[in-house]
């Protein structure tokens, strides 16, 4: 029967996959047969090797843990399904399910559900992928993650030309040559009746075999064709294509349905296709930037990079590799802008100086177009010279900042830029400034530190940067209470899941009900990494990923935690970048409604180490007393 | 003159109901079937006011069997304008409406000999009994439990909210107040409260049904 409560259950389920993939009539059938079960803390739903219940379960309120060998392998919270794998397998329960909190769960009729989804491909697909992703999470061993990384193609996929010009074995060489001329192509593939490739004739064959007079033009194509054809599936990478062509001294590869010459011809990859791909190669872009003479040109190149980022992300290329590549290009754009600005200035710089990138650019984590944060250090000069020198650098910085804005990095609304007199200082002024922040910690100064500590030299004098780094470390060592303040700041954002239940979303403002992935998930990791390396007496490297790697080697006893923080950060950075590319924004605010279940799981998994690392910080810096 | 002592000739549905209520109840609370129900009425006077709707769920072993629920809407002769804004039931809504006689028949068939549970159960029982009287039938035979009284028995006095209304108890247990003032919605909220209370009760008391059914007030008299 249908009643008010069935309607309520229906309304709850319809927001969660796979129920959102069901028609409303089908979902109502499921909802009306649903039972509501109350669980006390630690109450069992099913135990290892229990026989199948006629139900599978959805958590309504609270949380249920799944255990394998008494090891917690998954948290199920609001909207999560459990107990379905055994049903699909039609086998006893392999896991144990018990309530981690007092909970209310919905018990849904298994047979009814299976009958309804019988013809629903989307639901099947969903269950198959969730099944897989759950398995991956259950494993959750670092080696699993590595296997994933290991299997990724090392280069972007090749794009092939289609359709292909083909002819049958019965045609003459002259006919084939005419066909090539009409279609303006450099090759023709000879195929059998099933469109499987038998051989190929290229311009080179016509030159070496016909023009030389070795064969006549009215002979059948089979006499001069090269065979067998080198065939590959559409998954071949640009790198692989290039290697194959070089090794075999050929210029054409045939793409077939299953990669063998016993399947249908799909397309052709020519050496020219590879040249086109290479022109979108980051190394080529880098070369173009170094030679570029105008800001507009650089803006165009930076836009091209956006496409490469997207392509690389979709090819599962590791995010640390991509971010390294992007920051190298971003840095070179800044560098080239400074060079161009200096040639346009009435005179050469009066002293040595260093241009620093700050914040996410300093950490090499700026994959999207975000605000620019930068600063400038110039060499100490005699007092009488100071004003003239500072004016010069301010003027120069202003032009560089403007240039960066044209390229696409908007000017920082908080004016954390080298063109701001506050952040264009001599070395001793900078040293005093940092000392001030460190020795008189306040909420505001700690906030400054989180931005300014992640500086990276982009252009100019190395010695200035080193001297600044050294004096910062000296101040930190002298006033170690500073680290406690930094620690407090690192704990400011609590882990984004309250007991792995709901995502904490913003409850006010323009991003109402959206999840702030930057503040809630990434900053806690960034802050933790910075704090922990500073405690070790180093402020290099600056990238969060590299900082966690360094920490893992410095503290072998915590290696697992640091590795999981690193992986979590990679996941979050990848996720944010993809979101940003998709929505053409900074990717900072995630709309939870549009998150797929597997994305939710992936994110939740990434949130787990945040809580752990925050615990470590709280204990190590004895923050419980201060808080 | 002996006619007075003779049994009235009752309809079959009542005979069935009576027969099943002669059966013994289970010994353990966990094996007992409870029917948690709520009535929406035109007012608070069982003699003069009428039942507008009845919502009920079967509860057994901490599970609410929502698939075995009851949601009945009754035809109304009188219509009290002032109560409509509370429960949202108009004199003729879109729901299928039953006569009082049909509704009572369905209700009796549904509850069988289960233990009845409601919030301030005395009132809901009185409303049903008044309807039975209008049909020339005796009173309900089921055992019953009041969630408000159960709350007093189970939860220490110093933790009590300022009154024991359904809203306050739902808040106490963190239960969302959806569909409040529909018979079914209130019955569902009551069912959740009931399950939490009796889970709590079992932790500190025997799980014998007979002990559970003894109200504290009566125990005090013994």
Coordinates of C-alpha atoms in Angstrom, one line a residue, chain B residues 8-204:
Chain B
X8 CA -26.0 -9.9 21.3
X9 CA -25.7 -11.3 17.9
X10 CA -22.4 -9.6 16.7
X11 CA -21.3 -9.4 13.1
X12 CA -18.7 -11.8 11.8
X13 CA -15.8 -9.4 11.8
X14 CA -16.3 -8.8 15.5
X15 CA -16.5 -12.5 16.2
X16 CA -13.2 -13.0 14.4
X17 CA -11.6 -10.2 16.3
X18 CA -12.9 -11.6 19.6
X19 CA -11.7 -15.1 18.8
X20 CA -8.2 -14.0 17.9
X21 CA -8.0 -11.9 21.1
X22 CA -8.5 -15.1 23.2
X23 CA -5.1 -16.4 21.9
X24 CA -2.2 -16.0 24.3
X25 CA 0.4 -13.3 23.7
X26 CA 4.1 -14.1 23.3
X27 CA 6.3 -14.1 26.4
X28 CA 9.1 -11.9 25.1
X29 CA 8.8 -8.3 24.0
X30 CA 11.0 -9.0 20.9
X31 CA 8.5 -11.6 19.7
X32 CA 5.5 -9.4 20.2
X33 CA 3.7 -7.6 17.4
X34 CA 2.9 -4.0 18.3
X35 CA 0.5 -1.8 16.4
X36 CA 1.6 1.8 16.8
X37 CA -1.3 4.0 15.8
X38 CA -2.6 7.5 15.9
X39 CA -6.1 9.0 15.2
X40 CA -6.7 12.5 13.9
X41 CA -10.0 13.7 15.2
X42 CA -12.4 16.7 15.0
X43 CA -11.7 17.5 18.6
X44 CA -10.9 16.2 22.0
X45 CA -14.3 15.0 23.2
X46 CA -14.7 11.2 22.5
X47 CA -18.4 11.5 23.0
X48 CA -19.1 14.2 20.4
X49 CA -16.0 14.4 18.2
X50 CA -15.3 12.1 15.3
X51 CA -12.3 10.3 13.9
X52 CA -11.0 11.9 10.7
X53 CA -8.2 9.4 9.9
X54 CA -6.3 6.5 11.4
X55 CA -2.7 5.8 10.8
X56 CA -1.0 2.6 12.0
X57 CA 2.1 0.6 11.6
X58 CA 3.1 -2.9 12.6
X59 CA 6.3 -2.9 14.7
X60 CA 8.1 -6.1 15.7
X61 CA 11.7 -6.6 16.9
X62 CA 12.7 -3.0 16.4
X63 CA 11.5 -2.9 12.8
X64 CA 8.7 -0.7 11.5
X65 CA 6.9 -2.7 8.8
X66 CA 5.8 0.3 6.8
X67 CA 4.7 -2.0 4.0
X68 CA 2.1 -3.4 6.5
X69 CA 0.7 0.0 7.4
X70 CA -2.8 1.3 7.6
X71 CA -3.9 4.7 6.5
X72 CA -7.7 5.3 6.6
X73 CA -9.7 8.4 5.9
X74 CA -13.3 8.6 7.2
X75 CA -16.3 10.2 5.7
X76 CA -17.6 13.1 7.8
X77 CA -21.1 14.2 8.6
X78 CA -20.0 17.1 10.8
X79 CA -17.1 19.2 9.9
X80 CA -15.4 21.4 12.4
X81 CA -13.9 24.2 10.6
X82 CA -11.5 25.1 13.3
X83 CA -9.6 21.8 13.3
X84 CA -8.9 21.7 9.6
X85 CA -5.9 24.0 9.7
X86 CA -4.2 21.6 12.1
X87 CA -4.5 18.3 10.3
X88 CA -5.1 19.6 6.8
X89 CA -8.0 17.2 6.3
X90 CA -10.9 18.8 4.6
X91 CA -14.4 17.4 4.6
X92 CA -13.9 15.9 1.2
X93 CA -10.3 15.6 0.2
X94 CA -8.9 13.5 -2.6
X95 CA -8.4 10.4 -0.5
X96 CA -10.7 7.5 -0.7
X97 CA -13.1 7.9 2.3
X98 CA -14.7 5.1 4.3
X99 CA -17.7 5.0 6.4
X100 CA -17.0 4.7 10.1
X101 CA -18.2 1.1 10.1
X102 CA -15.9 0.1 7.2
X103 CA -13.0 1.9 8.8
X104 CA -13.5 0.2 12.2
X105 CA -13.8 -3.2 10.4
X106 CA -10.5 -2.6 8.6
X107 CA -8.9 -1.4 11.8
X108 CA -9.9 -4.5 13.8
X109 CA -8.8 -6.8 11.1
X110 CA -5.4 -5.1 11.0
X111 CA -4.7 -4.9 14.7
X112 CA -5.9 -8.5 15.6
X113 CA -4.5 -9.2 19.1
X114 CA -1.4 -7.0 18.8
X115 CA -0.4 -4.8 21.6
X116 CA -1.6 -1.3 20.8
X117 CA 0.8 1.6 21.2
X118 CA 0.0 5.3 20.9
X119 CA 1.0 8.6 22.4
X120 CA -1.5 9.3 25.1
X121 CA -3.1 6.0 24.2
X122 CA -6.2 6.5 26.4
X123 CA -7.5 9.2 24.1
X124 CA -7.1 7.2 20.9
X125 CA -8.6 4.1 22.6
X126 CA -11.6 6.2 23.8
X127 CA -12.1 7.6 20.3
X128 CA -12.2 4.0 18.8
X129 CA -14.4 2.8 21.6
X130 CA -16.8 5.6 21.1
X131 CA -17.0 4.6 17.4
X132 CA -17.5 1.0 18.4
X133 CA -20.3 2.0 20.7
X134 CA -22.1 3.8 17.9
X135 CA -21.9 0.5 16.0
X136 CA -23.4 -1.3 19.1
X137 CA -20.1 -3.1 19.7
X138 CA -18.2 -3.7 22.9
X139 CA -14.9 -2.0 23.7
X140 CA -11.4 -2.9 22.3
X141 CA -9.9 -6.0 23.9
X142 CA -6.2 -5.3 23.1
X143 CA -3.5 -4.6 25.7
X144 CA -2.1 -1.2 25.2
X145 CA 1.0 0.9 26.0
X146 CA 1.2 4.7 26.3
X147 CA 4.5 6.1 24.9
X148 CA 4.2 9.1 27.2
X149 CA 3.9 6.9 30.3
X150 CA 6.7 4.6 29.0
X151 CA 8.9 7.6 28.6
X152 CA 8.3 8.5 32.3
X153 CA 9.2 4.9 33.3
X154 CA 12.3 4.7 31.2
X155 CA 13.9 8.1 31.2
X156 CA 15.1 9.6 34.5
X157 CA 13.1 12.6 35.6
X158 CA 15.9 15.0 35.5
X159 CA 16.2 14.5 31.7
X160 CA 12.6 15.1 31.0
X161 CA 11.6 17.8 28.5
X162 CA 9.2 20.5 29.8
X163 CA 6.2 18.5 28.7
X164 CA 5.7 15.0 27.3
X165 CA 4.0 16.0 24.0
X166 CA 4.9 14.2 20.8
X167 CA 7.0 17.2 19.5
X168 CA 9.0 17.3 22.7
X169 CA 9.7 13.6 22.8
X170 CA 10.6 13.6 19.1
X171 CA 13.1 16.4 19.7
X172 CA 14.4 14.5 22.7
X173 CA 15.3 11.6 20.5
X174 CA 16.4 13.7 17.5
X175 CA 13.6 12.5 15.3
X176 CA 12.7 14.7 12.4
X177 CA 9.1 16.1 12.6
X178 CA 8.0 15.3 9.1
X179 CA 4.4 14.9 8.2
X180 CA 3.3 15.9 11.7
X181 CA -0.5 16.1 12.1
X182 CA -1.2 13.4 9.6
X183 CA -2.3 10.2 11.3
X184 CA 0.3 8.2 9.4
X185 CA 3.1 10.7 10.1
X186 CA 2.3 10.9 13.8
X187 CA 2.1 7.1 14.0
X188 CA 5.5 6.8 12.4
X189 CA 7.1 9.3 14.8
X190 CA 5.4 7.5 17.7
X191 CA 6.7 4.2 16.4
X192 CA 10.3 5.5 16.3
X193 CA 9.9 6.9 19.9
X194 CA 8.4 3.6 21.0
X195 CA 11.2 1.6 19.6
X196 CA 13.8 3.8 21.2
X197 CA 12.0 3.6 24.5
X198 CA 11.6 -0.1 24.6
X199 CA 15.2 -0.7 23.5
X200 CA 16.2 1.4 26.5
X201 CA 13.7 -0.5 28.7
X202 CA 15.1 -3.9 27.8
X203 CA 18.6 -2.8 28.6
X204 CA 17.6 -2.3 32.2

